[in-house]
Tab-separated table of C-alpha atoms and ligand atoms in Angstrom:
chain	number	residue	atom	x	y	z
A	1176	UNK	CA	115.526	31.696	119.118
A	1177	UNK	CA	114.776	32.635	122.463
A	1178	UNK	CA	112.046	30.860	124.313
A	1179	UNK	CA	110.184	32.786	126.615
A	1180	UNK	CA	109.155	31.128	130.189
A	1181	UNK	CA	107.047	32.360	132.323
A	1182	UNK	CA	107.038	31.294	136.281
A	1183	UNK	CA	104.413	31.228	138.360
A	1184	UNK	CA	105.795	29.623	141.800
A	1185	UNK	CA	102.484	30.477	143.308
A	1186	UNK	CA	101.853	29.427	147.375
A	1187	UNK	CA	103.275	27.347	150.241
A	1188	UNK	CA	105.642	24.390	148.810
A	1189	UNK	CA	105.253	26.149	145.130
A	1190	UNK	CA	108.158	28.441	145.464
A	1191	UNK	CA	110.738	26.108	146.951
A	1192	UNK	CA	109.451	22.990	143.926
A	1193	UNK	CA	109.836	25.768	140.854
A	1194	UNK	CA	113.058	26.887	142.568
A	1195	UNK	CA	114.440	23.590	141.784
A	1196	UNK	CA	112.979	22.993	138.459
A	1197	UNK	CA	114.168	26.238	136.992
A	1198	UNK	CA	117.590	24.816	138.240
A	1199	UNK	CA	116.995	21.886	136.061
A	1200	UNK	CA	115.874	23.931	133.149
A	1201	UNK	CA	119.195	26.017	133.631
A	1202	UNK	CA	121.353	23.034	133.150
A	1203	UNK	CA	119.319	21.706	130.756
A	1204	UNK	CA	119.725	24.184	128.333
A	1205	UNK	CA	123.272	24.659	129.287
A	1206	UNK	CA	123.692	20.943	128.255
A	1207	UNK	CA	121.190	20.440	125.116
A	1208	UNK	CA	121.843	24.284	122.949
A	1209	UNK	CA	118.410	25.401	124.457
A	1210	UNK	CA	118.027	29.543	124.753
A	1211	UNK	CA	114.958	30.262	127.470
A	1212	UNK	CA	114.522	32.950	129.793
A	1213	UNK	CA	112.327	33.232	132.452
A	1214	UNK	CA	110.026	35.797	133.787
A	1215	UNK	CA	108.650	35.277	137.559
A	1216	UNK	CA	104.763	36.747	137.926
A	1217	UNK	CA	102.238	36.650	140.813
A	1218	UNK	CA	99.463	33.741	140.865
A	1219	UNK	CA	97.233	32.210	143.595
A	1220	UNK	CA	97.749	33.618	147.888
A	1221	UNK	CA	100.863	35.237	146.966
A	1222	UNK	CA	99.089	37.182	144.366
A	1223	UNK	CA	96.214	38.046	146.417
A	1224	UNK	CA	98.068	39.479	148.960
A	1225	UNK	CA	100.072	41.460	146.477
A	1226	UNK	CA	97.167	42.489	144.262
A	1227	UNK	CA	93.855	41.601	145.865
A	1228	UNK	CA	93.444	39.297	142.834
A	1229	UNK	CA	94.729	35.383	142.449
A	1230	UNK	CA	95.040	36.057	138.566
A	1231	UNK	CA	96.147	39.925	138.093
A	1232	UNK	CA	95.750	41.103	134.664
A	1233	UNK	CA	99.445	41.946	134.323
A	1234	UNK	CA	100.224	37.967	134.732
A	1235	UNK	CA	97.468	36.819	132.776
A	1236	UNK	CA	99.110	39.061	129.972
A	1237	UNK	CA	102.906	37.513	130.197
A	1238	UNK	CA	101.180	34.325	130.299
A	1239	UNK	CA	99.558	34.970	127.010
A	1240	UNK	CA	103.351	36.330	125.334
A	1241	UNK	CA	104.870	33.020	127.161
A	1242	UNK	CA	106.429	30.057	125.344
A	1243	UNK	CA	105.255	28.428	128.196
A	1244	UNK	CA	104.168	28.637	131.572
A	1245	UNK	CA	105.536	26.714	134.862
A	1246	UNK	CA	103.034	26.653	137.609
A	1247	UNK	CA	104.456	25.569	140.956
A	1248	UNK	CA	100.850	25.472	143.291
A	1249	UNK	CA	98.557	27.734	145.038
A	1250	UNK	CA	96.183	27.519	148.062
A	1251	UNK	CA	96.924	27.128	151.747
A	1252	UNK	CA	94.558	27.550	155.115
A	1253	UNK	CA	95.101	31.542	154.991
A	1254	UNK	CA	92.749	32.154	152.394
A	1255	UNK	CA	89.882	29.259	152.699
A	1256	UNK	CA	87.663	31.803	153.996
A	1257	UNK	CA	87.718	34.462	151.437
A	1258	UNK	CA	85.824	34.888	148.813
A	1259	UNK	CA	85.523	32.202	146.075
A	1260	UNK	CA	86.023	34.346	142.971
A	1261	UNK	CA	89.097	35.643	145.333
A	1262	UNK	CA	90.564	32.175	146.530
A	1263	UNK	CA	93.937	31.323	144.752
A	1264	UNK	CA	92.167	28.261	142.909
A	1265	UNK	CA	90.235	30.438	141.223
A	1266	UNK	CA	92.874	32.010	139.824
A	1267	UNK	CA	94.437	29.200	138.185
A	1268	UNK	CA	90.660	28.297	136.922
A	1269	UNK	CA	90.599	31.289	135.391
A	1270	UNK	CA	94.173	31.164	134.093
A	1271	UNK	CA	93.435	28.010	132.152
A	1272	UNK	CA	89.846	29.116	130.735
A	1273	UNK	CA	91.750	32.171	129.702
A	1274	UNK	CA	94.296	30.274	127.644
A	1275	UNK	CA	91.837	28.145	126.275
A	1276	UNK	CA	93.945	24.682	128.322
A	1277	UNK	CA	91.541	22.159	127.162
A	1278	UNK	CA	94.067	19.046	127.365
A	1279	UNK	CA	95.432	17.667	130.449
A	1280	UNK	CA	98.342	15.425	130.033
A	1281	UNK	CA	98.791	13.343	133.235
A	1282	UNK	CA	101.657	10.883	132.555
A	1283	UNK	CA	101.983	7.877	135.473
A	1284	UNK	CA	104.857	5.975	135.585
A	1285	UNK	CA	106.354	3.857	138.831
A	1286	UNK	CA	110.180	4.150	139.011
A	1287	UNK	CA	111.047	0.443	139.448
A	1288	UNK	CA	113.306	1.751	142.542
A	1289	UNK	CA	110.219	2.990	144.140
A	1290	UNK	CA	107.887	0.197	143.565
A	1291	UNK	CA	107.539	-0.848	147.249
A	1292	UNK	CA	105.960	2.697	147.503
A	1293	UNK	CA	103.157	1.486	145.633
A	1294	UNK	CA	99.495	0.494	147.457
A	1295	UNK	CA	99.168	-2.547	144.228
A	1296	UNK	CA	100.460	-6.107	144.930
A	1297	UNK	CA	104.069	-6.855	144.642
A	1298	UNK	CA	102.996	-8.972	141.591
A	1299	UNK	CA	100.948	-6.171	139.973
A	1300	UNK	CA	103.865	-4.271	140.357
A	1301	UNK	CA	106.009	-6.129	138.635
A	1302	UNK	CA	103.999	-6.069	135.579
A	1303	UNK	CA	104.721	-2.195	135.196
A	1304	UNK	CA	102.954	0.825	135.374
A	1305	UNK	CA	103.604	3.301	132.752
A	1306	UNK	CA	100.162	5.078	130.978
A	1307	UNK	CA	99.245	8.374	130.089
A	1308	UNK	CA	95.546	10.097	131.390
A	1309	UNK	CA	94.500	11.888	128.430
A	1310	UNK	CA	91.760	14.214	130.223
A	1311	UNK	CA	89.539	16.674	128.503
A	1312	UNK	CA	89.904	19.727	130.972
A	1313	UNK	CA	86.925	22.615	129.968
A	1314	UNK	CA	83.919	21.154	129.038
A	1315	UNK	CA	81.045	18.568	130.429
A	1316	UNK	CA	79.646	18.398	133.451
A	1317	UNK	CA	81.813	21.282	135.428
A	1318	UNK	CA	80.733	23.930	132.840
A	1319	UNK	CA	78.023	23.018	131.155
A	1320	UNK	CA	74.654	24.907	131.282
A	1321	UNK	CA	71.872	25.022	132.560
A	1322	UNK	CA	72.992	23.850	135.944
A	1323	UNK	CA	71.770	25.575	139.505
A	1324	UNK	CA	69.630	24.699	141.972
A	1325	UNK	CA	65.081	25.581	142.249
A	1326	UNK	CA	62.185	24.351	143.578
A	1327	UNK	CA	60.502	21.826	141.869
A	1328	UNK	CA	56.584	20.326	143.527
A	1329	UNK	CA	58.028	22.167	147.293
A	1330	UNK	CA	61.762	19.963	146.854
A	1331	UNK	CA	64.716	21.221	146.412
A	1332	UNK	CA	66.168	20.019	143.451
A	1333	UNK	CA	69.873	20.749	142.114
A	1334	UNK	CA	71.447	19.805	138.514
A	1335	UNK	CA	74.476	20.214	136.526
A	1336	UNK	CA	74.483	19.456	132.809
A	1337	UNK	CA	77.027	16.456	131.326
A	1338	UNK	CA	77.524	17.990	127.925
A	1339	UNK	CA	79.946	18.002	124.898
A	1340	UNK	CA	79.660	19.357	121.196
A	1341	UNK	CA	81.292	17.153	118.400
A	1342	UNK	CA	84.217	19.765	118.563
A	1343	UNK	CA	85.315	19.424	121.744
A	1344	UNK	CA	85.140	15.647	121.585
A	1345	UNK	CA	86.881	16.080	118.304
A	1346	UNK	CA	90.042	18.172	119.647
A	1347	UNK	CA	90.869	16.312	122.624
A	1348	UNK	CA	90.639	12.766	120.819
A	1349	UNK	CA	93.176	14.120	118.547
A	1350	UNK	CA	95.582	15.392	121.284
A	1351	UNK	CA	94.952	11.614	122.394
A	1352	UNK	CA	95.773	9.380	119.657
A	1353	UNK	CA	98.698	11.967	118.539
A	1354	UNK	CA	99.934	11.088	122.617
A	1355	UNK	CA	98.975	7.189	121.687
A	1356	UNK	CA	101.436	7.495	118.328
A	1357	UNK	CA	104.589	8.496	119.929
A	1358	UNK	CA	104.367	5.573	122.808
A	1359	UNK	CA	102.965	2.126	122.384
A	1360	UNK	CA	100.224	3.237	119.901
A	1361	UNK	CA	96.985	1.816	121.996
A	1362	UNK	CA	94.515	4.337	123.100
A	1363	UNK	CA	91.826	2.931	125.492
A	1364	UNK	CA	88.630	5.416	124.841
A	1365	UNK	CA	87.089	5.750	128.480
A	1366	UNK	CA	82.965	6.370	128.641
A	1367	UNK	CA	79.111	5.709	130.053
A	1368	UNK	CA	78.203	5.043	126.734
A	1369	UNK	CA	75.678	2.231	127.812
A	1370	UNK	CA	73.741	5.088	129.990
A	1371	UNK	CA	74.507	8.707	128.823
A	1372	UNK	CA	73.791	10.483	125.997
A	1373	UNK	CA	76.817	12.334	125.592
A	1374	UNK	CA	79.342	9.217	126.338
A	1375	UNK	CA	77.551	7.503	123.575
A	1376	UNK	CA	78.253	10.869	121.049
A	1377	UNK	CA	82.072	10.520	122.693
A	1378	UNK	CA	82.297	7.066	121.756
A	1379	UNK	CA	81.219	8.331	117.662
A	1380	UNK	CA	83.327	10.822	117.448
A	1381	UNK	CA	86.590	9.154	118.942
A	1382	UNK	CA	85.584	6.273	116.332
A	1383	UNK	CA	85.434	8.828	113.423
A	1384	UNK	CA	88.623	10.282	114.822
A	1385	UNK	CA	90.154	7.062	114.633
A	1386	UNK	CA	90.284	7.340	111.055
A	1387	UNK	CA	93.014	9.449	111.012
A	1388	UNK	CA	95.097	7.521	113.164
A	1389	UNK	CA	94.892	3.651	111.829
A	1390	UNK	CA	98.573	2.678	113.407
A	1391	UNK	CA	96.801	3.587	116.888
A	1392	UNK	CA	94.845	0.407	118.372
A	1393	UNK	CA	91.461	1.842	120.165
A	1394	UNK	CA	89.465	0.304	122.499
A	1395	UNK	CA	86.720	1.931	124.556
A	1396	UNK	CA	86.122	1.012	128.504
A	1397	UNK	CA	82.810	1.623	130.758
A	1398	UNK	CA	84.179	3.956	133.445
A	1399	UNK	CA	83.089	1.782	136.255
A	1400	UNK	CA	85.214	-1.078	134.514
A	1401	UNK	CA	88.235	1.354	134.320
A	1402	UNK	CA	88.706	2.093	137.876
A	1403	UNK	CA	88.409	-1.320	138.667
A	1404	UNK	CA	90.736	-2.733	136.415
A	1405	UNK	CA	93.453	0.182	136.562
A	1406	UNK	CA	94.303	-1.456	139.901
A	1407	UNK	CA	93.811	-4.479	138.919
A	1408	UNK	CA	95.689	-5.048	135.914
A	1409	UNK	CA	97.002	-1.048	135.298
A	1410	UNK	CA	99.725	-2.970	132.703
A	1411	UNK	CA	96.966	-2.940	130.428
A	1412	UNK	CA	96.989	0.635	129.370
A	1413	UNK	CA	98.885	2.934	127.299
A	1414	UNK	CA	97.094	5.916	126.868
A	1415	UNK	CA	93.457	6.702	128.723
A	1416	UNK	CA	91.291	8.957	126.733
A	1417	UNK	CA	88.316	10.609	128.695
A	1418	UNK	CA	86.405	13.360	129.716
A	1419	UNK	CA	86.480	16.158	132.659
A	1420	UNK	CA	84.595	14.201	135.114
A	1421	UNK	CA	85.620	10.614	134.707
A	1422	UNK	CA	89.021	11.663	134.229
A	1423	UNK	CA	89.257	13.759	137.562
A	1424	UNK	CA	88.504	10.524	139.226
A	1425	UNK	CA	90.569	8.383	137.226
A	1426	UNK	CA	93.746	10.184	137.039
A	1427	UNK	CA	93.762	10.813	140.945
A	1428	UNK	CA	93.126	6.921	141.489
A	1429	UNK	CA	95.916	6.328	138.287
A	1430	UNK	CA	98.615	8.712	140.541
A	1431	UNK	CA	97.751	6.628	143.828
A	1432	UNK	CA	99.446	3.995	142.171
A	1433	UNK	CA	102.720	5.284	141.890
A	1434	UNK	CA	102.872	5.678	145.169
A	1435	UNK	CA	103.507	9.663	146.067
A	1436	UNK	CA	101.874	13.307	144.945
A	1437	UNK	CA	105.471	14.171	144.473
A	1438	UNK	CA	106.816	12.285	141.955
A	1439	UNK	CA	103.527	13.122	139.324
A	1440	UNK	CA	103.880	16.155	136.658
A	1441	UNK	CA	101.165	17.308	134.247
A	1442	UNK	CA	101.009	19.509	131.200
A	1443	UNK	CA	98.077	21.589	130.044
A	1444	UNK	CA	97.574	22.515	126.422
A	1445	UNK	CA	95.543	24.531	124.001
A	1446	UNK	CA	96.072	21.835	120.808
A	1447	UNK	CA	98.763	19.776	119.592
A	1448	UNK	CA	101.868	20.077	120.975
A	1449	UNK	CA	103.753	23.387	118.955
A	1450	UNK	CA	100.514	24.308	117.399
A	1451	UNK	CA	98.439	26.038	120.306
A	1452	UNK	CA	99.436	28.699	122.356
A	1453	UNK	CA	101.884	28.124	125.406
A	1454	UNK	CA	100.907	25.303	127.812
A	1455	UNK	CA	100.976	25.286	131.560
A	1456	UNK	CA	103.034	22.813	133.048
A	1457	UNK	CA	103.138	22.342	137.332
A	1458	UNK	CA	103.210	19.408	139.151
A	1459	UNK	CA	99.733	17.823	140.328
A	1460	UNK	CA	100.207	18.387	144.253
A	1461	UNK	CA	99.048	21.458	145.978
A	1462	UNK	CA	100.793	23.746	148.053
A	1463	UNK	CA	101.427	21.419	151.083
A	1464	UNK	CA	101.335	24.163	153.801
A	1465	UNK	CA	102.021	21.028	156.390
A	1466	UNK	CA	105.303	21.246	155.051
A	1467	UNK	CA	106.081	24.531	153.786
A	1468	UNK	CA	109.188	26.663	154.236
A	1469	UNK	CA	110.679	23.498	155.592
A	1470	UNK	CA	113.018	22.093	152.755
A	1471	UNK	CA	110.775	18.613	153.100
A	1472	UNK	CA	109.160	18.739	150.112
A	1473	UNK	CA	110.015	16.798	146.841
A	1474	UNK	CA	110.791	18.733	144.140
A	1475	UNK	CA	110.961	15.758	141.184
A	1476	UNK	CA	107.105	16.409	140.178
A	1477	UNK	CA	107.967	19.648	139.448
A	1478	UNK	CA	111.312	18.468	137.688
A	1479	UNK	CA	109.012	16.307	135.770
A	1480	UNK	CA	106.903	19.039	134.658
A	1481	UNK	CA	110.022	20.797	133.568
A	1482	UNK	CA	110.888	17.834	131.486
A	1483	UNK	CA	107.205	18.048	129.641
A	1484	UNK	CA	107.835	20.962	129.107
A	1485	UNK	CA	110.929	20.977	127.411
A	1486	UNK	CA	109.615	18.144	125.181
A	1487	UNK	CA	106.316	19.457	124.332
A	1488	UNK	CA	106.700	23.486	124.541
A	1489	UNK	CA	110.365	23.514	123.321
A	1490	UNK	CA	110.746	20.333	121.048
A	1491	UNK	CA	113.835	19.539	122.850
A	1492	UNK	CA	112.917	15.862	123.279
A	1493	UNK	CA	116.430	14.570	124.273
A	1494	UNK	CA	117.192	17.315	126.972
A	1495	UNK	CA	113.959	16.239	128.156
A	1496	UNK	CA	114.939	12.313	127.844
A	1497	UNK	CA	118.020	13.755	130.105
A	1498	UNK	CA	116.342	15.301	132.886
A	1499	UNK	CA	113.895	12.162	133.240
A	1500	UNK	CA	116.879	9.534	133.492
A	1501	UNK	CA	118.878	11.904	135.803
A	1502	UNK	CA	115.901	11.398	138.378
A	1503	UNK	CA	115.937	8.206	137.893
A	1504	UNK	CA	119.867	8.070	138.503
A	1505	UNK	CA	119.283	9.860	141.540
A	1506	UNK	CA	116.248	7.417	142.678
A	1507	UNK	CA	118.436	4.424	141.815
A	1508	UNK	CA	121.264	5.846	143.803
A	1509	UNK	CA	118.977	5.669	146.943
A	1510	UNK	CA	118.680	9.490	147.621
A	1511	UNK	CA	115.136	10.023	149.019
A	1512	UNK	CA	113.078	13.183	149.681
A	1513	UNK	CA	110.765	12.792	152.808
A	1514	UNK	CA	107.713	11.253	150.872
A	1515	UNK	CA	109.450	8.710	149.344
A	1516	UNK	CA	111.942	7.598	152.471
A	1517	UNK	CA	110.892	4.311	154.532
A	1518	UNK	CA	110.967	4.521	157.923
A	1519	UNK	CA	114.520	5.155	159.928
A	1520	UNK	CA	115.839	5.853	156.191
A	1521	UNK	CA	118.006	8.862	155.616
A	1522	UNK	CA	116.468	11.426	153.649
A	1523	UNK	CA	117.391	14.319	151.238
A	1524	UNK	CA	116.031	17.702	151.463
A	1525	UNK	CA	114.140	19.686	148.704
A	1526	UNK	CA	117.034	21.934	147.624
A	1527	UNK	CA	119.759	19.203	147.347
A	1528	UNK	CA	117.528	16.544	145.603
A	1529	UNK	CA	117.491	19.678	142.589
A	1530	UNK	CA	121.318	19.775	143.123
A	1531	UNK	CA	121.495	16.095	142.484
A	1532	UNK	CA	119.595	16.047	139.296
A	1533	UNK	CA	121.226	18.780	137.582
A	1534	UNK	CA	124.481	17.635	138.550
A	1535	UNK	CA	123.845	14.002	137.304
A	1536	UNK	CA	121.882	15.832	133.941
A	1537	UNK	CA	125.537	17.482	133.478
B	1885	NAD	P1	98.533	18.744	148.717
B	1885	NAD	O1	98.868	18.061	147.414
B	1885	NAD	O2	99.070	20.098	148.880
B	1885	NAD	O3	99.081	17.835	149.931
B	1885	NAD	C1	98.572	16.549	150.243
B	1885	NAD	C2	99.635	15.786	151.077
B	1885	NAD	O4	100.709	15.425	150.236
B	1885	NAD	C3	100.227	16.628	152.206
B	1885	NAD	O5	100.488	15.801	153.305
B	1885	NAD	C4	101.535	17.129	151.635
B	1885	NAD	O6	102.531	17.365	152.602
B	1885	NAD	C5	101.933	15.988	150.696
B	1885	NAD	N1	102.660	16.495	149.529
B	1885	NAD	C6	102.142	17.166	148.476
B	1885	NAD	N2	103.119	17.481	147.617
B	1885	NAD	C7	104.263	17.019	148.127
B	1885	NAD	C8	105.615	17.051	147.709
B	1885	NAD	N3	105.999	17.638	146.557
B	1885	NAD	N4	106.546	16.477	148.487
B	1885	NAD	C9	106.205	15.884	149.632
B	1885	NAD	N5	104.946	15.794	150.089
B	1885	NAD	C10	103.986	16.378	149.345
B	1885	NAD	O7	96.953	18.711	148.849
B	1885	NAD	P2	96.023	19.406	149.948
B	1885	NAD	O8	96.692	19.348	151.281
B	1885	NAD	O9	94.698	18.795	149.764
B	1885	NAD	O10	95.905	20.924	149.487
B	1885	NAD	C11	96.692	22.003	150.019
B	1885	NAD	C12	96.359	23.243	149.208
B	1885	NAD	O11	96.788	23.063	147.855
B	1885	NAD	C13	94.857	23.548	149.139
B	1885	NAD	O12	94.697	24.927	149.250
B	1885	NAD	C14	94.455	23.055	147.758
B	1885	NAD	O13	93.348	23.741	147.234
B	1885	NAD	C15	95.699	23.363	146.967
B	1885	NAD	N6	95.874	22.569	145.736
B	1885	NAD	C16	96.446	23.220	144.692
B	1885	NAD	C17	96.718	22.517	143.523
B	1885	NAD	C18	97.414	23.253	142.410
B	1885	NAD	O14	97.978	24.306	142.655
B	1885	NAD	N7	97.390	22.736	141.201
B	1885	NAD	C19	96.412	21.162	143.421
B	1885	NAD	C20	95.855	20.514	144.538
B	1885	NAD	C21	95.600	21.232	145.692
């Protein structure tokens, strides 16, 4: 059957990164019996301009029809000073509270060609680096109410509200252990347990989860403890379970380690992968409008994303296998897009590094 695809290339380096990935997708399907089509819509600055709105009804509709959604990025300098509800980050907001994209799937992985890219010790390094962040993506402390700022005895006083229902907790410990299952089966359960209320429900409910999932070994970390020891010892970890906030932090700290932006893809989802409605897949860089329009940017993030998608929105797990060892073919044959080049080494541009993966997927 024909899966649907929608494309949102979105803002500055966006366009040229989904260019390349669709390119992958194309050969992918050629190669692995896949049927997809794609359908390009307006999100973000380029939408704005278009529609004086970063999420116009019309793509928020195909997104909702979609198999899936590629997102390449939005944002840039023209826009910072309009309004917020107006800004192209709003628009993807709104675009995943729309679709309900609870769970954030942020895979990191070094490439052992790259490893001297990496800001760990040589002997850190060496021990490997290959986890999944496992972040809950539309509850606690960024939504939850009341929150605002008053007057309290003549000071101003400002609050937000750190708070999850059973539920929540619930559905994105499942989408975690189901993750921990199909890789090295340990899930390490990340909290404040000893100081907030709500880490200390988390911690319940991911036990009572565990239930269902006895193969997967669980283990539950303070917060403070799992930044420290993720660049300490980041061999440790399989798959990191945790909340909005915490898992912001974390999974930005987890993707310094592999040492660029553009080498890191992530998947959104509304429930297990084939049961919730179509995910959003996109790399986790932004728009990079220092670069823009120049052919400098990397497009293997975005490549990556492709490949999640393929596994998780298509169930075509080998043609996604495929695409992720043809970027590593083309890492190991030294071809290196700006980010990733040392200095005085040659470097390949945006639109050819795409070339070389799909030629080396075929
Ligand atoms: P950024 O990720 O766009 O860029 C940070 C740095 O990394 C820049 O020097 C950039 O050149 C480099 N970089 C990023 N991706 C790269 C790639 N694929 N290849 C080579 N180099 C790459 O972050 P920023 O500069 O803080 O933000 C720029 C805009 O992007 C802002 O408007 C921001 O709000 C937006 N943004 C969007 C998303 C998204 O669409 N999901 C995510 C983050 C930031």
């Amino acid at each position: 059957m024909k899966k649907h695809i929608v494309l949102l290339p979105g803002d500055g380096i966006g366009p040229e990164v989904t260019g390349e990935a669709v390119k992958v997708l194309r050969m992918a399907a050629r190669c692995y019996g896949g049927d997809i089509e794609f359908q390009e819509a307006l999100v973000g600055g380029a939408a704005y301009e278009a529609a004086g709105d970063p999420l116009p009804e019309e793509t928020l509709d195909l997104c909702r029809e979609a198999d899936a959604i590629f997102l390449g990025a939005v944002g840039g300098p023209k826009w910072a000073s309009i309004p917020a509800d107006k800004r192209p980050e709003a628009g993807l907001l709104r675009l995943r509270k729309e679709l309900g994209l609870y769970a954030n799937l942020r895979p990191v992985r070094l490439f052992p060609e790259l490893a001297g890219l990496s800001c760990l010790r040589p002997d850190i390094v060496a021990q490997g680096l290959d986890l999944l962040v496992v972040r809950e993506l539309t509850g606690d402390v960024y939504f939850g109410q009341p929150a605002g700022e008053e007057v309290r005895d003549g000071l101003r006083h400002a609050f937000n509200n750190m708070i999850y229902n059973e539920e929540e907790i619930r559905r994105i410990a499942r989408i975690g252990f189901d993750a921990a299952r199909q890789r090295k089966k340990r899930l390490c359960s990340v909290d404040k347990a000893n100081v907030l209320a709500s880490s200390r429900l988390w911690r319940e409910v991911v036990e009572e989860t565990h239930r269902d999932y006895p193969e997967v070994e669980l283990s539950h970390m303070y917060v403070d403890n799992c930044a420290m020891q993720l660049v300490l010892r980041p061999d440790q970890f399989d798959v990191i379970l945790t909340g909005n906030l915490f898992g912001d932090i974390l999974s930005d700290e987890a993707a310094a380690l592999a040492g660029s932006l553009g080498l890191l893809p992530s998947a959104s989802l509304s429930g297990l992968a084939g049961t919730g409605g179509a995910g959003l897949y996109e790399p986790i860089h932004g728009s990079a409008p220092d670069i823009a329009g120049q052919d400098r940017a990397n497009p293997l993030a975005a490549i990556l994303a492709a490949a999640m998608l393929l596994d998780l929105a298509l169930g075509l797990k080998e043609a996604a296998k495929g695409v992720e060892e043809a970027v590593r073919l083309t890492l190991r044959e030294g071809y290196r897009s700006a980010d990733l080049a040392r200095p005085g080494e040659k470097t390949t541009g945006c639109s050819r590094m795409g070339d070389l993966v799909a030629d080396r997927l075929e």
